[in-house]
Coordinates of N, CA and C in Angstrom, one line a residue:
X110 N -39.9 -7.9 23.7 CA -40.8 -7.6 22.7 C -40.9 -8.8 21.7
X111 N -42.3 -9.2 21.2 CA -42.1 -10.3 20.4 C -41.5 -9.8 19.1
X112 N -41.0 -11.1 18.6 CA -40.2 -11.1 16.6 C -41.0 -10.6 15.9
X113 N -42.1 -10.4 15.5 CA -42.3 -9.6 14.3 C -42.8 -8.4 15.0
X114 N -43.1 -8.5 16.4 CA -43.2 -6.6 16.8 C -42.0 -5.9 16.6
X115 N -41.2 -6.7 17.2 CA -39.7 -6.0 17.4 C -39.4 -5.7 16.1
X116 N -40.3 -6.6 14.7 CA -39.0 -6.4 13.4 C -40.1 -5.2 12.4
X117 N -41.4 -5.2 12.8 CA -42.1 -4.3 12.4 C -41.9 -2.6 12.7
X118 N -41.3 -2.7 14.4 CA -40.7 -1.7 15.2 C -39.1 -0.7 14.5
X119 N -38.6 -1.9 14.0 CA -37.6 -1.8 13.0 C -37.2 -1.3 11.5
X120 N -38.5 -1.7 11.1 CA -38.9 -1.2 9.5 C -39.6 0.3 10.0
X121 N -39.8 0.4 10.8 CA -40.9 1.8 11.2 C -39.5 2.8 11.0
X122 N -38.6 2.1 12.1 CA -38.0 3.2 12.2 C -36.5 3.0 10.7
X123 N -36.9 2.4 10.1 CA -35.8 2.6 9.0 C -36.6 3.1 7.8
X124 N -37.9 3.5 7.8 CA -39.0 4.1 7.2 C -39.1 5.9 7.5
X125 N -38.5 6.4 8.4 CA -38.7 7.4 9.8 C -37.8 8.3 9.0
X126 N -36.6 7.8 7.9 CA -35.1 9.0 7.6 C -34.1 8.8 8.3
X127 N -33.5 9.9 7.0 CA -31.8 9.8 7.9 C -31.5 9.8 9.4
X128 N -32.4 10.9 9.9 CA -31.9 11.2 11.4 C -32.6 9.4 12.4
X129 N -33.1 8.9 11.7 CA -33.3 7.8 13.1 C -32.4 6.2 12.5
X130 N -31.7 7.0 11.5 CA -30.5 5.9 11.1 C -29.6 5.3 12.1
X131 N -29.3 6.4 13.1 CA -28.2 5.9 14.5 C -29.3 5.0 15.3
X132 N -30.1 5.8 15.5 CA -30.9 4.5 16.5 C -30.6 3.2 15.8
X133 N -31.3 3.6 14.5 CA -32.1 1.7 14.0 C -30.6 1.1 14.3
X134 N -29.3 1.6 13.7 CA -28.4 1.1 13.4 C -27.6 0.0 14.6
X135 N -27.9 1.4 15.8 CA -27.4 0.9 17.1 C -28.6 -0.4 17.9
X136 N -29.9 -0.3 17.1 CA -30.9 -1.0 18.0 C -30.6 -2.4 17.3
X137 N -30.1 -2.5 16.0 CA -30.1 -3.6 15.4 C -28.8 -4.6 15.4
X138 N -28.0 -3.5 15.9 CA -26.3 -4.2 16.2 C -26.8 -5.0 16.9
X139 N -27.9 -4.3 18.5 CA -27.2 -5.1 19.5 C -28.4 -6.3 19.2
X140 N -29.3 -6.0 18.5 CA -30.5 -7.3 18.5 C -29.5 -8.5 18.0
X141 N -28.6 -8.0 17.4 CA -28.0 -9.2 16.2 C -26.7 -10.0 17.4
X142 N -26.2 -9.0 18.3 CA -25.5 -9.6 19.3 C -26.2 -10.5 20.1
X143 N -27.1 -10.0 21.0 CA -27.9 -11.1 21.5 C -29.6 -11.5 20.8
X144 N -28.9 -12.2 19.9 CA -29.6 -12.9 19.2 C -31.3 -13.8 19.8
X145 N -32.4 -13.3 20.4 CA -33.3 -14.3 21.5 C -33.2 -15.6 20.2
X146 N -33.8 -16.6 21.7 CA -33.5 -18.0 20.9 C -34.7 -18.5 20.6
X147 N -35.8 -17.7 20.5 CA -37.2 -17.6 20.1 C -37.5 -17.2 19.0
X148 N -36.7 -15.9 18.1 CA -36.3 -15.3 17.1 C -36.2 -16.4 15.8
X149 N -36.9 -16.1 14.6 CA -36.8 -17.1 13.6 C -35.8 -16.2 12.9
X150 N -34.2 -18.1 12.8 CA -33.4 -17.6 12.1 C -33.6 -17.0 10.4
X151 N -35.1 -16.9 9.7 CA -35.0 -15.9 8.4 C -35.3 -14.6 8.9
X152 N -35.5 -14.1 10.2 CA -35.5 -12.6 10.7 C -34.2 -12.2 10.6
X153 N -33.3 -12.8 11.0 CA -31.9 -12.4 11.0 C -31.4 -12.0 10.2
X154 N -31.7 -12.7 9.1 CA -31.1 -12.6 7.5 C -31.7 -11.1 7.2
X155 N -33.0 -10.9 7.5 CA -33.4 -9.1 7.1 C -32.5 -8.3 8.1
X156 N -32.5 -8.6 9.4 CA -31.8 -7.5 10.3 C -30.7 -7.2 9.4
X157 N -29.8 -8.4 9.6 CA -28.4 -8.1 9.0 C -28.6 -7.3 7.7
X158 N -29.3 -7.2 6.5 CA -29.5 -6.3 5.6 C -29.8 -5.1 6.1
X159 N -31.1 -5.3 7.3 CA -31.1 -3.5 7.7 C -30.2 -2.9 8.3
X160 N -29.1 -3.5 9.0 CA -28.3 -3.0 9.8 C -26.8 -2.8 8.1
X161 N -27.0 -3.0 7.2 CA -25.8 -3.3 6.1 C -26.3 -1.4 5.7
X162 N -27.7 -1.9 5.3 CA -28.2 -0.6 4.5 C -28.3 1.0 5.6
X163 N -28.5 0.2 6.7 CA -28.4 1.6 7.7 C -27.0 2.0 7.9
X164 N -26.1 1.4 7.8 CA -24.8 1.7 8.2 C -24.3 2.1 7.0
X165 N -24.3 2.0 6.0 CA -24.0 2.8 4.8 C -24.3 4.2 5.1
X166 N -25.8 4.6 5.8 CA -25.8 6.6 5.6 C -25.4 6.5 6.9
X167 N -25.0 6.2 8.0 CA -24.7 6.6 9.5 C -23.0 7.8 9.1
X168 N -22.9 8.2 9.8 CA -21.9 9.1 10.2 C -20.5 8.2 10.4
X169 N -19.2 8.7 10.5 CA -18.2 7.9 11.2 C -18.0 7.7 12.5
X170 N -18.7 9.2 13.4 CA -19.0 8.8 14.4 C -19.6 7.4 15.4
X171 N -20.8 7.3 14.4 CA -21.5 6.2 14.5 C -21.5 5.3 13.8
X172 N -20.6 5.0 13.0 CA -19.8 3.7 12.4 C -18.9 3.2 13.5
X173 N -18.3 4.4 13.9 CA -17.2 4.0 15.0 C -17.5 3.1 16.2
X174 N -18.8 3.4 16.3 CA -19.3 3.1 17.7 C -20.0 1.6 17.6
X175 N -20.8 1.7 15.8 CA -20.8 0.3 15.2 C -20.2 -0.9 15.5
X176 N -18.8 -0.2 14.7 CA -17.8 -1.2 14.9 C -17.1 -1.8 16.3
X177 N -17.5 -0.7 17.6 CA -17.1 -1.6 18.7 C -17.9 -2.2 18.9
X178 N -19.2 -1.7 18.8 CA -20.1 -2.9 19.3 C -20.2 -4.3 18.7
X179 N -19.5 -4.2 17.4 CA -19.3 -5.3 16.8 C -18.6 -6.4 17.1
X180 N -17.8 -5.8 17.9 CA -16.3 -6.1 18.1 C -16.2 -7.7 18.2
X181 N -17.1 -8.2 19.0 CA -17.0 -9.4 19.4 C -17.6 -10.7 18.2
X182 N -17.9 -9.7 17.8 CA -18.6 -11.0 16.3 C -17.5 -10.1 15.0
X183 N -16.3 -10.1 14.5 CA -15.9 -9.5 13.2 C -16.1 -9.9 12.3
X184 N -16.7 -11.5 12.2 CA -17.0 -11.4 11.0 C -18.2 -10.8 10.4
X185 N -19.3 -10.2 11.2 CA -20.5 -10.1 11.1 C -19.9 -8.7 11.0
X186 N -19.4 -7.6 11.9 CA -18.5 -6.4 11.0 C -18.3 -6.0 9.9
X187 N -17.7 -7.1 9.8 CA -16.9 -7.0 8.4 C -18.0 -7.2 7.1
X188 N -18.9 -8.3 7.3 CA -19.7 -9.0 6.4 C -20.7 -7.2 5.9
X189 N -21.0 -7.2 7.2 CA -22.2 -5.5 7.2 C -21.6 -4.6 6.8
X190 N -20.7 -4.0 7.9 CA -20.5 -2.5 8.2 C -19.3 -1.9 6.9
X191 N -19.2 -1.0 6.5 CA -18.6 -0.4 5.6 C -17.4 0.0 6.3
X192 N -16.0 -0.1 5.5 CA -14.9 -0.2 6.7 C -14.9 1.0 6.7
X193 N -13.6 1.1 8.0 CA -13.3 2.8 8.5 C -12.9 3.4 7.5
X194 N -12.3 3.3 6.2 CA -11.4 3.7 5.5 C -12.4 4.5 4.8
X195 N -13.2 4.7 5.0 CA -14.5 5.1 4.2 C -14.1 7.0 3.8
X196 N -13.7 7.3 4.8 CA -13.3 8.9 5.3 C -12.2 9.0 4.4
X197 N -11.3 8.2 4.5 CA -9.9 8.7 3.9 C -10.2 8.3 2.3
X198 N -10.9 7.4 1.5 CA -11.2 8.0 0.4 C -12.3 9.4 0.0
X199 N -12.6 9.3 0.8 CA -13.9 10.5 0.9 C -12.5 11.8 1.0
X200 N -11.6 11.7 1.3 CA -10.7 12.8 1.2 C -9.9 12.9 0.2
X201 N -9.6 12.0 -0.3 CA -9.0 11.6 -1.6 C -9.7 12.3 -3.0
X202 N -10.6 11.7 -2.5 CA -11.8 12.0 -4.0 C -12.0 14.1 -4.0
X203 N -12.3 14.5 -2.4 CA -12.1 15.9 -3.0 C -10.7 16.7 -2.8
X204 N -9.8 15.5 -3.3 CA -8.2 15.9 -3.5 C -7.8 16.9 -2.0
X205 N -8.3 16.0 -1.0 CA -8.0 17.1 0.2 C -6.4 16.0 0.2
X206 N -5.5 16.5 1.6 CA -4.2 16.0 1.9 C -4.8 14.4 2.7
X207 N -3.9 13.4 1.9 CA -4.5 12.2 2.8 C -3.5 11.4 3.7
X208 N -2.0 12.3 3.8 CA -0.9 11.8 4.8 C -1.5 11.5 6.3
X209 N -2.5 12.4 6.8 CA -2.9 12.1 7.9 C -3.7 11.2 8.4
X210 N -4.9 11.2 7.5 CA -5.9 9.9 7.3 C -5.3 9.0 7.5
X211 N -4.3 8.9 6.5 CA -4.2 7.6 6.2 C -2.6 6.9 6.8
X212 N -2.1 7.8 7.8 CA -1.6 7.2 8.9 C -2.0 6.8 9.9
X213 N -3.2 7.4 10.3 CA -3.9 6.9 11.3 C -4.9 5.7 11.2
X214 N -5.1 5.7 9.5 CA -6.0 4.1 8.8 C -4.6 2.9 9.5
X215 N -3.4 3.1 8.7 CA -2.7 2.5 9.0 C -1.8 2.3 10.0
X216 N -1.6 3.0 10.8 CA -0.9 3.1 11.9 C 0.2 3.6 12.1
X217 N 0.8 4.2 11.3 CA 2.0 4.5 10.7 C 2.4 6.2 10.9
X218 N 3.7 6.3 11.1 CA 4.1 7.9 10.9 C 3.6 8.4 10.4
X219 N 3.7 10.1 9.9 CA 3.7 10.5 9.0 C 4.8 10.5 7.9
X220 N 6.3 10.8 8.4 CA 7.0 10.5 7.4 C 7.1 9.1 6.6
X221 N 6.7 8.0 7.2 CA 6.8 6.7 7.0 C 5.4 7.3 5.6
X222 N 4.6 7.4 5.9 CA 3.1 7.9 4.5 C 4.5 8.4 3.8
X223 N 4.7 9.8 4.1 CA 5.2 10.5 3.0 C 5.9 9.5 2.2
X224 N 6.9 8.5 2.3 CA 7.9 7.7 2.1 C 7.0 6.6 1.0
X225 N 5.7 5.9 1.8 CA 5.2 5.4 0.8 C 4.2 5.9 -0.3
X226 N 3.5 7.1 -0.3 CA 3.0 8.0 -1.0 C 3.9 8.3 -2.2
X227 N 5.6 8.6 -2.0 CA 6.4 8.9 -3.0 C 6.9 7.7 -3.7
X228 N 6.5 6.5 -3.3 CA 6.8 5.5 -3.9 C 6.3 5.7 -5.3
X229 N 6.4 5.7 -6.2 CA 5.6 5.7 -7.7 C 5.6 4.1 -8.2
X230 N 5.8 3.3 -7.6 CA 5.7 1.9 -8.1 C 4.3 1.6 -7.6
X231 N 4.0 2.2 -6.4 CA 2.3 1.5 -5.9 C 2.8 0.5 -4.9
X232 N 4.1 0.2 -5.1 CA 4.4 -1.4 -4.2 C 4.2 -1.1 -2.6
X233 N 4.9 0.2 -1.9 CA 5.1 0.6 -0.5 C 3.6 0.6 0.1
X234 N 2.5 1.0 -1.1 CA 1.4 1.2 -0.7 C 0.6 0.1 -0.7
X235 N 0.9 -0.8 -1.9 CA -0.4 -2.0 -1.5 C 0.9 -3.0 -0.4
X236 N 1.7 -2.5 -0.1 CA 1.8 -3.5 1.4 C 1.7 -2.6 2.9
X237 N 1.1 -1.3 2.4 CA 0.6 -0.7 3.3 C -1.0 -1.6 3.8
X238 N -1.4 -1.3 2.8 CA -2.7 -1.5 2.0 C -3.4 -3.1 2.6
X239 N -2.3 -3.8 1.9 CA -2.3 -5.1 2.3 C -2.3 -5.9 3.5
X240 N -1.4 -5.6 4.0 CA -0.7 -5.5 5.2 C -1.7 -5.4 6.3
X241 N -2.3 -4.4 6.2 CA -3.5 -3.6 7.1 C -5.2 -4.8 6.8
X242 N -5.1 -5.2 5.5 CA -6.3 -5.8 6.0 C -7.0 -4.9 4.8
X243 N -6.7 -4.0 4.4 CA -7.5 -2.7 3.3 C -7.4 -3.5 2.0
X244 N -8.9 -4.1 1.4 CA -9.1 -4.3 -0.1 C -8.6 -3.9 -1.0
X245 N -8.6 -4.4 -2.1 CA -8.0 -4.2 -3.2 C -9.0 -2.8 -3.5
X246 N -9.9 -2.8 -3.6 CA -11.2 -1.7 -4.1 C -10.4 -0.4 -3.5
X247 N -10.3 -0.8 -2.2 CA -9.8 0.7 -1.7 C -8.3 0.9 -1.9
X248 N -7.3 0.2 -2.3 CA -6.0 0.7 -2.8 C -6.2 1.1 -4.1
X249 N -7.3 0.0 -4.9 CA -7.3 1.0 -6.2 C -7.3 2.0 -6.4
X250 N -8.6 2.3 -5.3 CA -9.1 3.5 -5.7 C -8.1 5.0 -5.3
X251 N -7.4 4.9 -3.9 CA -6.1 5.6 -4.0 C -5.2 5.9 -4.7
X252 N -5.4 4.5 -5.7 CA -4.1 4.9 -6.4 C -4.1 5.5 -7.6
X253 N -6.2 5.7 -7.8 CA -6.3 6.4 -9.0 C -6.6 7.8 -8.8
X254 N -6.8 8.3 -7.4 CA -7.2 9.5 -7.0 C -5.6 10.1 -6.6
X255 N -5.1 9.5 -6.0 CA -3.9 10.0 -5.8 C -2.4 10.2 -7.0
X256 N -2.9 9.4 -8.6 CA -2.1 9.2 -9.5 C -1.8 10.6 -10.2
X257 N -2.8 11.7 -9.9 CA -2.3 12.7 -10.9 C -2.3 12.6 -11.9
X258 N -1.5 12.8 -12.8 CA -1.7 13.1 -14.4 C -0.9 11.6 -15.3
X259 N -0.8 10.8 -14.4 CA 0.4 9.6 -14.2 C -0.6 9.6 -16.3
X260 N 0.3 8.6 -17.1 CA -0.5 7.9 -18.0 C -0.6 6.7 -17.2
X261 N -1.9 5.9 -18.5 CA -2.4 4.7 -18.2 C -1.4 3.8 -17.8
X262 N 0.0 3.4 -18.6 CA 0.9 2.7 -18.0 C 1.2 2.4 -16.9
X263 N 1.6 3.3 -16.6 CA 2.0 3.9 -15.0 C 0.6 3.6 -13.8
X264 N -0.2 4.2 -14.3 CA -1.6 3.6 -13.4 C -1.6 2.0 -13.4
X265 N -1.6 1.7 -14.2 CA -1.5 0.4 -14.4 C -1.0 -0.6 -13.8
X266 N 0.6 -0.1 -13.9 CA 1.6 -0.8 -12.9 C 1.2 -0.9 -11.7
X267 N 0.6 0.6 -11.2 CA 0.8 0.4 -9.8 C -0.1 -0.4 -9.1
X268 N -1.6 0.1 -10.4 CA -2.5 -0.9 -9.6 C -2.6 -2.7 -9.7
X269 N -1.6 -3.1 -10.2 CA -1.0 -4.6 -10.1 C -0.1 -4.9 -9.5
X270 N 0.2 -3.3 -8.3 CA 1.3 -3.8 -7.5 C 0.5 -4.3 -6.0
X271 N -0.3 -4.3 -6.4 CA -1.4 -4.9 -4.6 C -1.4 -7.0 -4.9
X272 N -1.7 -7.2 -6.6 CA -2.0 -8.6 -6.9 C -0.1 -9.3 -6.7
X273 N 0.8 -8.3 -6.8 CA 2.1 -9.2 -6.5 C 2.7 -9.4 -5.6
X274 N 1.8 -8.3 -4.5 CA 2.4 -8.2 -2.1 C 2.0 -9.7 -2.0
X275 N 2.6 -10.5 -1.7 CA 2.3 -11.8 -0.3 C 1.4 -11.2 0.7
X276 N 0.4 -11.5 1.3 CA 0.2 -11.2 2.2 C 0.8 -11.5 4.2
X277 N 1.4 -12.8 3.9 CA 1.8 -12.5 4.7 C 3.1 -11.5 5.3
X278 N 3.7 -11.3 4.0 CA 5.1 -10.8 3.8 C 4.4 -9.1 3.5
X279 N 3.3 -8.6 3.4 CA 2.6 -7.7 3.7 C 2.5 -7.1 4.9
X280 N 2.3 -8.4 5.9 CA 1.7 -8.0 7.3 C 3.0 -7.9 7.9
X281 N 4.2 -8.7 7.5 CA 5.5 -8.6 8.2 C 6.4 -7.3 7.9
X282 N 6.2 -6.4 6.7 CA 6.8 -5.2 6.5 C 6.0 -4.6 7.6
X283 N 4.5 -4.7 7.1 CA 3.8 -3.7 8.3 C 4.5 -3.4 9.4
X284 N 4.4 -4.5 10.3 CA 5.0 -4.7 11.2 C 5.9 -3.8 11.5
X285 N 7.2 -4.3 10.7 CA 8.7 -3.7 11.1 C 8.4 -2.2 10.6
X286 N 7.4 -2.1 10.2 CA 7.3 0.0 9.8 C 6.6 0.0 11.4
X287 N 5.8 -0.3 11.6 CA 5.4 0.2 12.7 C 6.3 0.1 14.1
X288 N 7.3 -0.9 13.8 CA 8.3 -1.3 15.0 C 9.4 -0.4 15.3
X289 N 9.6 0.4 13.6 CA 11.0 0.9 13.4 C 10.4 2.7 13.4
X290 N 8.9 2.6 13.2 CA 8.2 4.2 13.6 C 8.4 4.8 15.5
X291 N 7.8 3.2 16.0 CA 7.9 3.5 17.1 C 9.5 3.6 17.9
X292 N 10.0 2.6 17.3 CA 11.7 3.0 18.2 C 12.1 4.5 17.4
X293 N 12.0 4.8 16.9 CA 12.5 6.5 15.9 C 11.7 7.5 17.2
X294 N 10.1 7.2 16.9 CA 9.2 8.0 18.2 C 10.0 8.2 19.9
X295 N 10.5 6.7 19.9 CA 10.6 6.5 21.3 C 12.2 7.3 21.4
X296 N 12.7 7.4 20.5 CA 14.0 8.2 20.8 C 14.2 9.3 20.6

């Protein structure tokens, strides 16, 4: 199909509603993978916005599916698509239980969550947080949904406990939690 058919084809269908959001979303991923070499690179620059703005209302399902197809380009993932973690604040916010989510965000037991959940410093969590690759935006936001009746102090603390993790020394706890989950699992 020629470039401005194909990109007029595109606006139609991001014009069309919610329900043809998985298409556009999926037809745009893969235009942006195999990029034709006839394609003018300022088309690109709109895809990538339609495919940023369509993946914002898509499902997790179809985020999921997003993200493999992404797979092979992450920074173009990462730059677009809204991370996975999207669900586990979305549980937070209507104060549902977020031990589960958010072991499976992070990889991690459940008792290992419970363990950093009870941490009241914030620290177990932004090297959860950290560790994982998960923004500062979204540990904040945890730590203000999950703080309870904390005062501001206390909020405070914890959310300056993400600016004082190392990151690499972040990704090396990770690690040994997930090393010392699995040997506990494996026995």
């Amino acid at each position: 199909m020629e470039a401005s058919s194909r990109l007029m084809h595109l606006l139609k269908l991001a014009d069309s509603g919610p329900t043809m959001r998985a298409a556009l979303s999926e037809e745009v991923a893969d235009l942006l993978i195999e990029w034709p070499a006839n394609y003018l690179p300022e088309m690109r620059g709109a895809c990538e916005a339609l495919l940023a703005r369509a993946a914002r209302e898509v499902d997790e399902k179809i985020l999921t599916r997003l993200h493999a197809r992404l797979q092979a380009n992450p920074q173009l993932a990462a730059r677009l698509l809204p991370r996975k973690e999207r669900s586990l604040i979305e549980t937070a916010r209507r104060g549902g239980i977020i031990s589960a989510p958010l072991a499976q965000a992070l990889d991690l037991s459940q008792s290992r969550i419970r363990n950093i959940l009870s941490d009241s410093s914030g620290h177990s969590l932004a090297i959860a947080c950290k560790g994982t690759g998960l923004p500062r935006a979204t540990f904040s936001t945890l730590v203000i949904l999950l703080g309870g009746k904390s005062d501001a102090a206390q909020t405070g603390a914890r959310l300056n406990a993400y600016d004082a993790v190392d990151f690499p020394e972040a990704k090396r706890q990770l690690h040994n939690w997930r090393a010392s989950d699995l040997a506990t699992h494996a026995a």
